[in-house]
CSV table of C-alpha atoms in Angstrom, one decimal:
chain,number,residue,atom,x,y,z
A,139,MET,CA,-16.6,-95.2,-40.4
A,140,HIS,CA,-17.2,-92.5,-42.4
A,141,PRO,CA,-15.6,-92.3,-46.1
A,142,GLY,CA,-12.0,-91.6,-46.0
A,143,ASP,CA,-11.5,-93.2,-42.4
A,144,TYR,CA,-9.1,-96.2,-42.3
A,145,MET,CA,-7.9,-98.7,-39.9
A,146,ILE,CA,-4.1,-100.1,-39.9
A,147,ALA,CA,-3.6,-103.4,-40.6
A,148,GLY,CA,-1.9,-104.2,-37.1
A,149,GLN,CA,-5.2,-103.2,-35.4
A,150,ARG,CA,-7.8,-104.7,-37.7
A,151,PRO,CA,-7.5,-108.2,-36.0
A,152,ASN,CA,-7.9,-106.6,-32.3
A,153,HIS,CA,-11.2,-104.6,-33.3
A,154,PHE,CA,-12.8,-107.9,-34.8
A,155,LYS,CA,-11.5,-110.0,-31.6
A,156,TRP,CA,-13.0,-107.3,-29.1
A,157,LEU,CA,-16.4,-107.2,-31.1
A,158,ARG,CA,-16.5,-110.5,-31.5
A,159,GLN,CA,-16.1,-111.0,-27.5
A,160,TYR,CA,-18.5,-108.5,-26.9
A,161,VAL,CA,-21.0,-109.8,-28.4
A,162,LEU,CA,-20.6,-113.1,-27.1
A,163,ASP,CA,-20.8,-111.8,-23.6
A,164,ARG,CA,-23.9,-110.1,-24.5
A,165,VAL,CA,-25.7,-113.2,-25.6
A,166,LYS,CA,-24.3,-115.1,-22.5
A,167,GLU,CA,-24.9,-112.4,-19.9
A,168,PRO,CA,-27.4,-113.7,-17.1
A,169,HIS,CA,-28.8,-110.3,-16.3
A,170,PRO,CA,-28.9,-108.4,-19.3
A,171,LEU,CA,-29.3,-104.4,-19.1
A,172,HIS,CA,-32.4,-103.4,-20.7
A,173,GLN,CA,-32.1,-99.4,-20.3
A,174,VAL,CA,-30.5,-97.7,-23.0
A,175,PRO,CA,-28.2,-95.3,-20.9
A,176,ASP,CA,-27.0,-98.7,-19.3
A,177,ARG,CA,-26.0,-99.9,-22.3
A,178,LEU,CA,-24.4,-97.2,-24.0
A,179,ARG,CA,-22.4,-96.4,-20.8
A,180,GLU,CA,-21.3,-100.2,-20.5
A,181,ALA,CA,-20.5,-100.2,-24.5
A,182,PHE,CA,-18.3,-97.3,-24.2
A,183,LEU,CA,-16.4,-98.4,-20.9
A,184,ARG,CA,-15.6,-101.9,-22.4
A,185,MET,CA,-14.5,-100.3,-25.3
A,186,ASP,CA,-12.1,-98.5,-23.3
A,187,HIS,CA,-10.9,-101.3,-21.3
A,188,ASP,CA,-10.0,-103.2,-24.6
A,189,ILE,CA,-8.1,-100.1,-25.8
A,190,SER,CA,-6.1,-100.1,-22.6
A,191,ALA,CA,-5.7,-103.8,-22.4
A,192,CYS,CA,-4.1,-104.5,-25.7
A,193,GLY,CA,-1.2,-102.0,-24.3
A,194,LEU,CA,-1.0,-103.7,-21.2
A,195,GLU,CA,-0.3,-107.1,-23.0
A,196,THR,CA,3.6,-105.8,-23.1
A,197,LEU,CA,3.7,-106.8,-19.4
A,198,ASN,CA,4.0,-110.1,-17.5
A,199,SER,CA,2.5,-110.7,-14.3
A,200,ASP,CA,5.6,-109.4,-12.6
A,201,ASN,CA,5.5,-105.9,-14.4
A,202,GLU,CA,8.3,-106.8,-16.9
A,203,VAL,CA,8.1,-106.0,-20.4
A,204,VAL,CA,8.0,-108.9,-22.8
A,205,GLU,CA,10.3,-108.9,-25.4
A,206,HIS,CA,8.2,-109.4,-28.6
A,207,VAL,CA,5.7,-106.8,-28.1
A,208,ASN,CA,3.2,-105.0,-30.5
A,209,LEU,CA,4.4,-101.3,-30.5
A,210,GLU,CA,1.3,-100.4,-32.6
A,211,ASN,CA,-1.1,-101.7,-29.5
A,212,LEU,CA,1.0,-100.0,-27.1
A,213,ALA,CA,0.9,-96.7,-29.3
A,214,ALA,CA,-2.7,-96.9,-29.9
A,215,SER,CA,-3.3,-97.2,-26.0
A,216,LEU,CA,-1.1,-94.1,-25.4
A,217,SER,CA,-3.2,-92.0,-28.0
A,218,GLY,CA,-6.9,-90.7,-27.2
A,219,ALA,CA,-9.8,-89.5,-28.5
A,220,VAL,CA,-13.4,-87.8,-27.8
A,221,VAL,CA,-16.8,-89.1,-28.7
A,222,SER,CA,-20.5,-88.0,-29.1
A,223,LEU,CA,-22.7,-90.7,-30.1
A,224,ALA,CA,-26.2,-90.4,-30.8
A,225,TYR,CA,-29.2,-93.3,-30.7
A,226,VAL,CA,-32.6,-93.1,-31.8
A,227,ASN,CA,-35.4,-95.5,-30.7
A,228,ASP,CA,-38.8,-94.1,-32.0
A,229,CYS,CA,-39.1,-90.8,-30.6
A,230,ASP,CA,-36.6,-91.1,-28.1
A,231,LEU,CA,-33.1,-89.7,-28.5
A,232,TYR,CA,-30.3,-90.6,-26.6
A,233,VAL,CA,-26.9,-88.6,-26.9
A,234,ALA,CA,-23.9,-90.1,-25.3
A,235,GLY,CA,-21.0,-88.0,-24.7
A,236,THR,CA,-17.1,-88.3,-23.5
A,237,GLY,CA,-14.7,-85.2,-23.7
A,238,ASP,CA,-15.1,-81.7,-25.3
A,239,THR,CA,-17.2,-82.7,-28.4
A,240,SER,CA,-20.5,-80.3,-28.8
A,241,GLY,CA,-23.8,-81.3,-30.0
A,242,PHE,CA,-27.4,-79.4,-29.9
A,243,ILE,CA,-30.9,-80.0,-31.2
A,244,ALA,CA,-32.8,-77.1,-33.4
A,245,SER,CA,-36.3,-76.5,-33.2
A,246,VAL,CA,-38.7,-74.1,-34.6
A,247,ASP,CA,-41.7,-72.7,-33.2
A,248,GLU,CA,-45.2,-71.9,-34.9
A,249,GLU,CA,-44.0,-68.2,-35.3
A,250,GLY,CA,-40.8,-69.6,-37.2
A,251,GLN,CA,-38.6,-68.8,-34.5
A,252,TRP,CA,-35.5,-71.1,-34.3
A,253,SER,CA,-33.9,-72.2,-30.9
A,254,THR,CA,-31.5,-74.8,-29.9
A,255,LYS,CA,-31.2,-77.3,-26.9
A,256,THR,CA,-27.5,-78.3,-25.9
A,257,LEU,CA,-27.2,-82.2,-25.9
A,258,VAL,CA,-23.5,-82.7,-25.3
A,259,ASN,CA,-21.5,-81.0,-21.9
A,260,HIS,CA,-18.3,-80.2,-22.2
A,261,HIS,CA,-15.8,-82.4,-19.8
A,262,THR,CA,-13.3,-79.7,-19.6
A,263,HIS,CA,-12.4,-77.2,-16.4
A,264,ALA,CA,-14.9,-74.9,-17.4
A,265,ASN,CA,-17.8,-77.6,-16.2
A,266,PRO,CA,-18.2,-77.0,-12.6
A,267,ALA,CA,-19.8,-80.2,-12.0
A,268,GLU,CA,-17.0,-82.3,-14.2
A,269,MET,CA,-14.4,-80.4,-11.8
A,270,LYS,CA,-16.2,-81.4,-8.7
A,271,ARG,CA,-16.1,-85.1,-10.0
A,272,ILE,CA,-12.6,-85.4,-10.8
A,273,LEU,CA,-11.4,-83.5,-7.6
A,274,SER,CA,-13.6,-85.7,-5.3
A,275,GLN,CA,-11.9,-88.6,-6.9
A,276,HIS,CA,-8.6,-87.9,-5.4
A,277,PRO,CA,-7.0,-86.9,-2.1
A,278,GLU,CA,-7.2,-83.3,-1.2
A,279,SER,CA,-3.4,-83.0,-1.3
A,280,GLU,CA,-3.6,-83.0,-5.1
A,281,ALA,CA,-6.4,-80.4,-5.4
A,282,GLY,CA,-3.6,-78.2,-6.8
A,283,THR,CA,-2.1,-80.5,-9.3
A,284,VAL,CA,-5.1,-82.6,-10.7
A,285,VAL,CA,-6.1,-79.7,-12.9
A,286,VAL,CA,-3.1,-77.5,-13.9
A,287,GLY,CA,-3.8,-74.5,-16.7
A,288,GLU,CA,-7.2,-75.7,-17.3
A,289,ARG,CA,-5.5,-79.1,-18.1
A,290,LEU,CA,-5.4,-82.6,-16.5
A,291,LEU,CA,-2.4,-82.7,-14.9
A,292,GLY,CA,-1.1,-79.9,-17.1
A,293,GLN,CA,-1.4,-81.6,-20.6
A,294,LEU,CA,-4.8,-83.1,-21.5
A,295,PHE,CA,-7.6,-80.6,-22.0
A,296,PRO,CA,-10.6,-83.0,-22.0
A,297,LEU,CA,-11.4,-84.3,-18.7
A,298,ARG,CA,-12.9,-87.6,-20.3
A,299,ALA,CA,-11.4,-89.6,-23.0
A,300,PHE,CA,-11.0,-93.1,-24.8
A,301,GLY,CA,-7.4,-94.2,-24.4
A,302,ASP,CA,-4.8,-91.9,-23.2
A,303,CYS,CA,-3.9,-94.7,-20.6
A,304,GLN,CA,-0.7,-93.0,-19.3
A,305,TYR,CA,-3.5,-91.0,-17.4
A,306,LYS,CA,-5.2,-94.4,-16.5
A,307,TRP,CA,-2.4,-97.1,-15.9
A,308,PRO,CA,-1.2,-97.9,-12.4
A,309,VAL,CA,2.0,-95.9,-11.7
A,310,GLU,CA,4.2,-99.2,-11.6
A,311,LYS,CA,2.7,-100.4,-14.7
A,312,LEU,CA,3.4,-97.1,-16.7
A,313,LYS,CA,6.8,-96.6,-15.4
A,314,ALA,CA,7.7,-100.2,-16.2
A,315,ILE,CA,6.5,-99.5,-19.9
A,316,LEU,CA,7.9,-96.5,-20.3
A,317,ARG,CA,11.3,-97.1,-18.8
A,318,HIS,CA,11.8,-100.2,-20.9
A,319,HIS,CA,11.1,-98.1,-24.1
A,320,GLN,CA,13.3,-95.0,-22.9
A,321,LEU,CA,10.3,-92.9,-23.0
A,322,MET,CA,10.0,-91.8,-19.0
A,323,HIS,CA,10.0,-88.3,-20.5
A,324,LEU,CA,6.4,-89.0,-21.4
A,325,PHE,CA,5.5,-89.9,-17.6
A,326,PRO,CA,2.6,-87.6,-16.8
A,327,TYR,CA,3.6,-84.5,-14.1
A,328,HIS,CA,1.8,-85.0,-10.7
A,329,CYS,CA,0.6,-88.7,-11.3
A,330,TYR,CA,0.2,-90.0,-7.8
A,331,THR,CA,-3.0,-91.6,-7.9
A,332,PRO,CA,-4.5,-92.8,-11.3
A,333,PRO,CA,-7.0,-93.4,-12.8
A,334,TYR,CA,-7.3,-89.5,-13.4
A,335,LEU,CA,-9.0,-90.1,-16.6
A,336,THR,CA,-12.2,-92.3,-17.7
A,337,ALA,CA,-14.2,-92.5,-20.6
A,338,GLU,CA,-17.5,-93.0,-19.2
A,339,PRO,CA,-20.2,-91.0,-21.1
A,340,GLU,CA,-22.6,-88.5,-19.7
A,341,ILE,CA,-26.0,-89.3,-21.4
A,342,ILE,CA,-28.9,-87.1,-22.2
A,343,HIS,CA,-32.3,-88.2,-23.2
A,344,HIS,CA,-34.5,-85.9,-25.5
A,345,ARG,CA,-38.3,-86.9,-26.5
A,346,LEU,CA,-38.1,-85.9,-30.2
A,347,GLN,CA,-41.2,-83.8,-31.1
A,348,ALA,CA,-42.6,-82.3,-34.6
A,349,HIS,CA,-40.9,-79.0,-34.0
A,350,ASN,CA,-37.5,-80.6,-33.8
A,351,LYS,CA,-35.9,-80.1,-37.0
A,352,PHE,CA,-32.2,-81.2,-36.9
A,353,MET,CA,-29.4,-82.3,-34.6
A,354,LEU,CA,-25.8,-81.5,-35.2
A,355,LEU,CA,-22.5,-83.5,-33.4
A,356,SER,CA,-19.5,-82.0,-33.9
A,357,SER,CA,-16.0,-81.9,-32.3
A,358,ASP,CA,-14.9,-79.2,-30.0
A,359,GLY,CA,-13.0,-77.2,-32.9
A,360,LEU,CA,-16.1,-76.3,-34.6
A,361,PHE,CA,-17.5,-74.2,-32.0
A,362,ASP,CA,-14.0,-72.2,-31.7
A,363,PHE,CA,-15.1,-70.6,-34.7
A,364,LEU,CA,-18.9,-70.7,-34.3
A,365,THR,CA,-21.5,-70.5,-31.6
A,366,GLU,CA,-24.5,-72.4,-31.5
A,367,ASP,CA,-26.7,-70.0,-33.0
A,368,SER,CA,-24.2,-69.2,-35.9
A,369,ALA,CA,-23.9,-72.9,-36.4
A,370,SER,CA,-27.7,-73.5,-36.2
A,371,LYS,CA,-28.2,-70.7,-38.7
A,372,LEU,CA,-25.6,-72.0,-41.7
A,373,VAL,CA,-27.9,-75.5,-41.3
A,374,ILE,CA,-30.9,-73.6,-41.7
A,375,GLU,CA,-29.6,-71.3,-44.6
A,376,HIS,CA,-28.5,-74.4,-46.2
A,377,MET,CA,-31.7,-76.2,-45.7
A,378,GLY,CA,-33.3,-73.4,-47.5
A,379,GLY,CA,-31.3,-73.6,-50.3
A,380,ARG,CA,-29.3,-70.6,-49.6
A,381,ARG,CA,-25.3,-70.3,-49.6
A,382,ALA,CA,-24.3,-69.7,-46.3
A,383,LEU,CA,-20.7,-69.6,-46.8
A,384,GLN,CA,-18.1,-68.9,-49.7
A,385,PRO,CA,-15.9,-71.2,-50.3
A,386,PHE,CA,-12.1,-70.2,-49.7
A,387,THR,CA,-10.4,-69.9,-53.2
A,388,PRO,CA,-6.4,-69.7,-53.2
A,389,ASN,CA,-5.0,-67.5,-56.0
A,390,SER,CA,-3.4,-68.8,-58.6
A,391,GLY,CA,0.7,-69.0,-57.8
A,392,VAL,CA,0.0,-68.4,-54.4
A,393,THR,CA,3.0,-70.4,-52.0
A,394,LEU,CA,2.4,-72.9,-49.3
A,395,GLY,CA,3.8,-70.0,-46.9
A,396,GLU,CA,1.5,-67.3,-48.4
A,397,LEU,CA,-1.4,-69.7,-47.7
A,398,ASN,CA,-0.6,-70.5,-44.3
A,399,VAL,CA,-0.3,-66.8,-43.2
A,400,ARG,CA,-3.8,-66.2,-44.8
A,401,LEU,CA,-5.4,-69.2,-43.3
A,402,LYS,CA,-3.9,-68.3,-39.8
A,403,LYS,CA,-5.1,-64.6,-40.2
A,404,ARG,CA,-9.0,-66.2,-41.5
A,405,MET,CA,-8.7,-68.3,-38.3
A,406,ILE,CA,-7.9,-65.8,-35.9
A,407,ALA,CA,-10.8,-63.5,-37.4
A,408,GLN,CA,-13.3,-66.2,-37.2
A,409,ALA,CA,-12.4,-67.0,-33.6
A,410,LYS,CA,-12.7,-63.2,-32.4
A,411,LYS,CA,-16.2,-62.9,-34.0
A,412,ALA,CA,-17.4,-66.3,-32.4
A,413,GLY,CA,-16.2,-65.0,-29.4
A,414,ARG,CA,-13.8,-68.0,-28.4
A,415,ARG,CA,-10.6,-68.5,-27.3
A,416,LYS,CA,-8.1,-70.4,-29.8
A,417,CYS,CA,-5.4,-72.8,-29.5
A,418,LEU,CA,-2.9,-70.9,-31.6
A,419,ASP,CA,0.9,-70.7,-30.6
A,420,SER,CA,1.1,-67.1,-30.8
A,421,ARG,CA,-2.0,-66.8,-28.3
A,422,HIS,CA,-1.7,-69.6,-26.2
A,423,PRO,CA,1.8,-71.1,-26.3
A,424,ALA,CA,1.5,-73.1,-23.1
A,425,ARG,CA,-2.0,-74.9,-24.2
A,426,ALA,CA,0.0,-75.2,-27.8
A,427,ARG,CA,3.1,-76.7,-26.3
A,428,SER,CA,1.0,-79.3,-24.5
A,429,ASP,CA,-0.8,-80.4,-27.6
A,430,ARG,CA,2.3,-80.9,-29.5
A,431,HIS,CA,3.8,-83.0,-26.1
A,432,ARG,CA,0.4,-85.2,-26.4
A,433,SER,CA,0.7,-85.6,-30.2
A,434,GLY,CA,4.3,-87.1,-29.6
A,435,TYR,CA,3.3,-90.1,-27.8
A,436,GLY,CA,2.7,-92.2,-31.1
A,437,GLU,CA,6.0,-90.6,-32.4
A,438,ALA,CA,8.1,-91.4,-29.6
A,439,VAL,CA,6.9,-95.0,-29.4
A,440,ALA,CA,7.9,-95.2,-33.2
A,441,GLY,CA,11.2,-94.0,-32.6
A,442,ALA,CA,11.5,-96.3,-29.8
A,443,GLN,CA,10.7,-99.1,-32.3
A,444,ARG,CA,13.1,-98.1,-34.8
A,445,GLN,CA,16.0,-97.9,-32.3
A,446,ARG,CA,15.4,-101.5,-31.3
A,447,GLY,CA,15.6,-102.6,-35.1
A,448,GLY,CA,11.6,-103.0,-35.5
A,449,GLY,CA,11.4,-100.7,-38.4
A,450,ALA,CA,9.3,-97.7,-38.5
A,451,LEU,CA,5.2,-98.0,-37.9
A,452,PRO,CA,3.3,-97.0,-40.5
A,453,ALA,CA,1.7,-93.4,-40.6
A,454,ARG,CA,-1.4,-93.2,-38.8
A,455,ARG,CA,-3.7,-90.8,-36.7
A,456,HIS,CA,-2.1,-91.2,-33.4
A,457,ASP,CA,1.4,-89.8,-34.8
A,458,ARG,CA,2.7,-86.7,-35.8
A,459,ALA,CA,-0.9,-86.4,-37.7
A,460,GLY,CA,-2.5,-86.2,-34.5
A,461,HIS,CA,-2.0,-82.4,-34.3
A,462,PHE,CA,-3.9,-82.1,-37.3
A,463,PHE,CA,-6.5,-84.6,-36.8
A,464,ARG,CA,-6.9,-82.9,-33.0
A,465,PHE,CA,-8.2,-79.5,-34.8
A,466,ARG,CA,-10.3,-80.9,-37.8
A,467,LEU,CA,-13.4,-79.6,-37.8
A,468,PRO,CA,-16.0,-82.4,-38.6
A,469,ALA,CA,-19.7,-82.1,-38.1
A,470,ASP,CA,-22.6,-84.4,-38.5
A,471,VAL,CA,-25.6,-82.7,-39.3
A,472,PHE,CA,-29.0,-85.0,-38.9
A,473,THR,CA,-32.5,-84.0,-40.4
A,474,ASP,CA,-35.3,-85.9,-41.6
A,475,GLY,CA,-33.5,-89.1,-41.6
A,476,THR,CA,-30.8,-87.8,-43.8
A,477,ASP,CA,-27.0,-86.6,-43.0
A,478,SER,CA,-24.3,-84.7,-44.8
A,479,ARG,CA,-20.6,-84.4,-43.8
A,480,LEU,CA,-19.5,-80.8,-43.2
A,481,GLY,CA,-15.5,-80.3,-43.5
């Protein structure tokens, strides 16, 4: 976990239970997987299975919701995350990506010219191979509804993710849970033949060489403002001891409203300079509405618990704050055995 990350108390036992069981299963398995890509793939899918299973604990064998349910587990299952992960074994680098994260490795040649190689492919509508994959998994009659408005079932932007089990669970089980908690308005449109979403990673292998200088892994938000070349240039200048960016310093006495306007203008200007589309209400209202809809799952579940007299769930990343965290700009830069956190 990174500094500042946290785990809500109700989820801590689940995480340790899953980890313990995973280790025991690996020790007991009769035919262990020796290939790194197979191990990474299996770990991703196992984690996603555990996230899904803790939400389905609310149902009995007859698809009836048990009375004393842990709504924190349910809220976690209905929330989602995209992931990129790097594993280095000697000179072998493996990068596993699920969702719309980004990453590249930068190299310099003998003449001092820098270049980048993409290590993470985006799992979105813009990836033809990804579109072909997801459409092949559903009937031809759904060809026009699986991806609508550049989004899965018209709602979710990444086509792979952890959690977001409303796009994975069987229709009968999902309806039973949502109906019990009076949340049927959260049932995805055009959901006929789930699962529509998977956490299976795409894994890229790269053999490290002397001219490879650093690797950058980031959320999709970073490259809404920067191209690979410009992000690489920032890191190169930082490595060379030059100041690549001037910090944003608000004037004294500025109000929050004025600060918000200034930051939004700055965001739009940077997005235009990078030549990338931005998810801003004024430019992409449909996409913005969809993100607000998605970030409301945890909040809606919390509301259901309050109505049932269970008290409010603690604030966490997949409630109201989910919209903010979805558009954070974290990036990890790894160079010569060190890494730094860029906000």
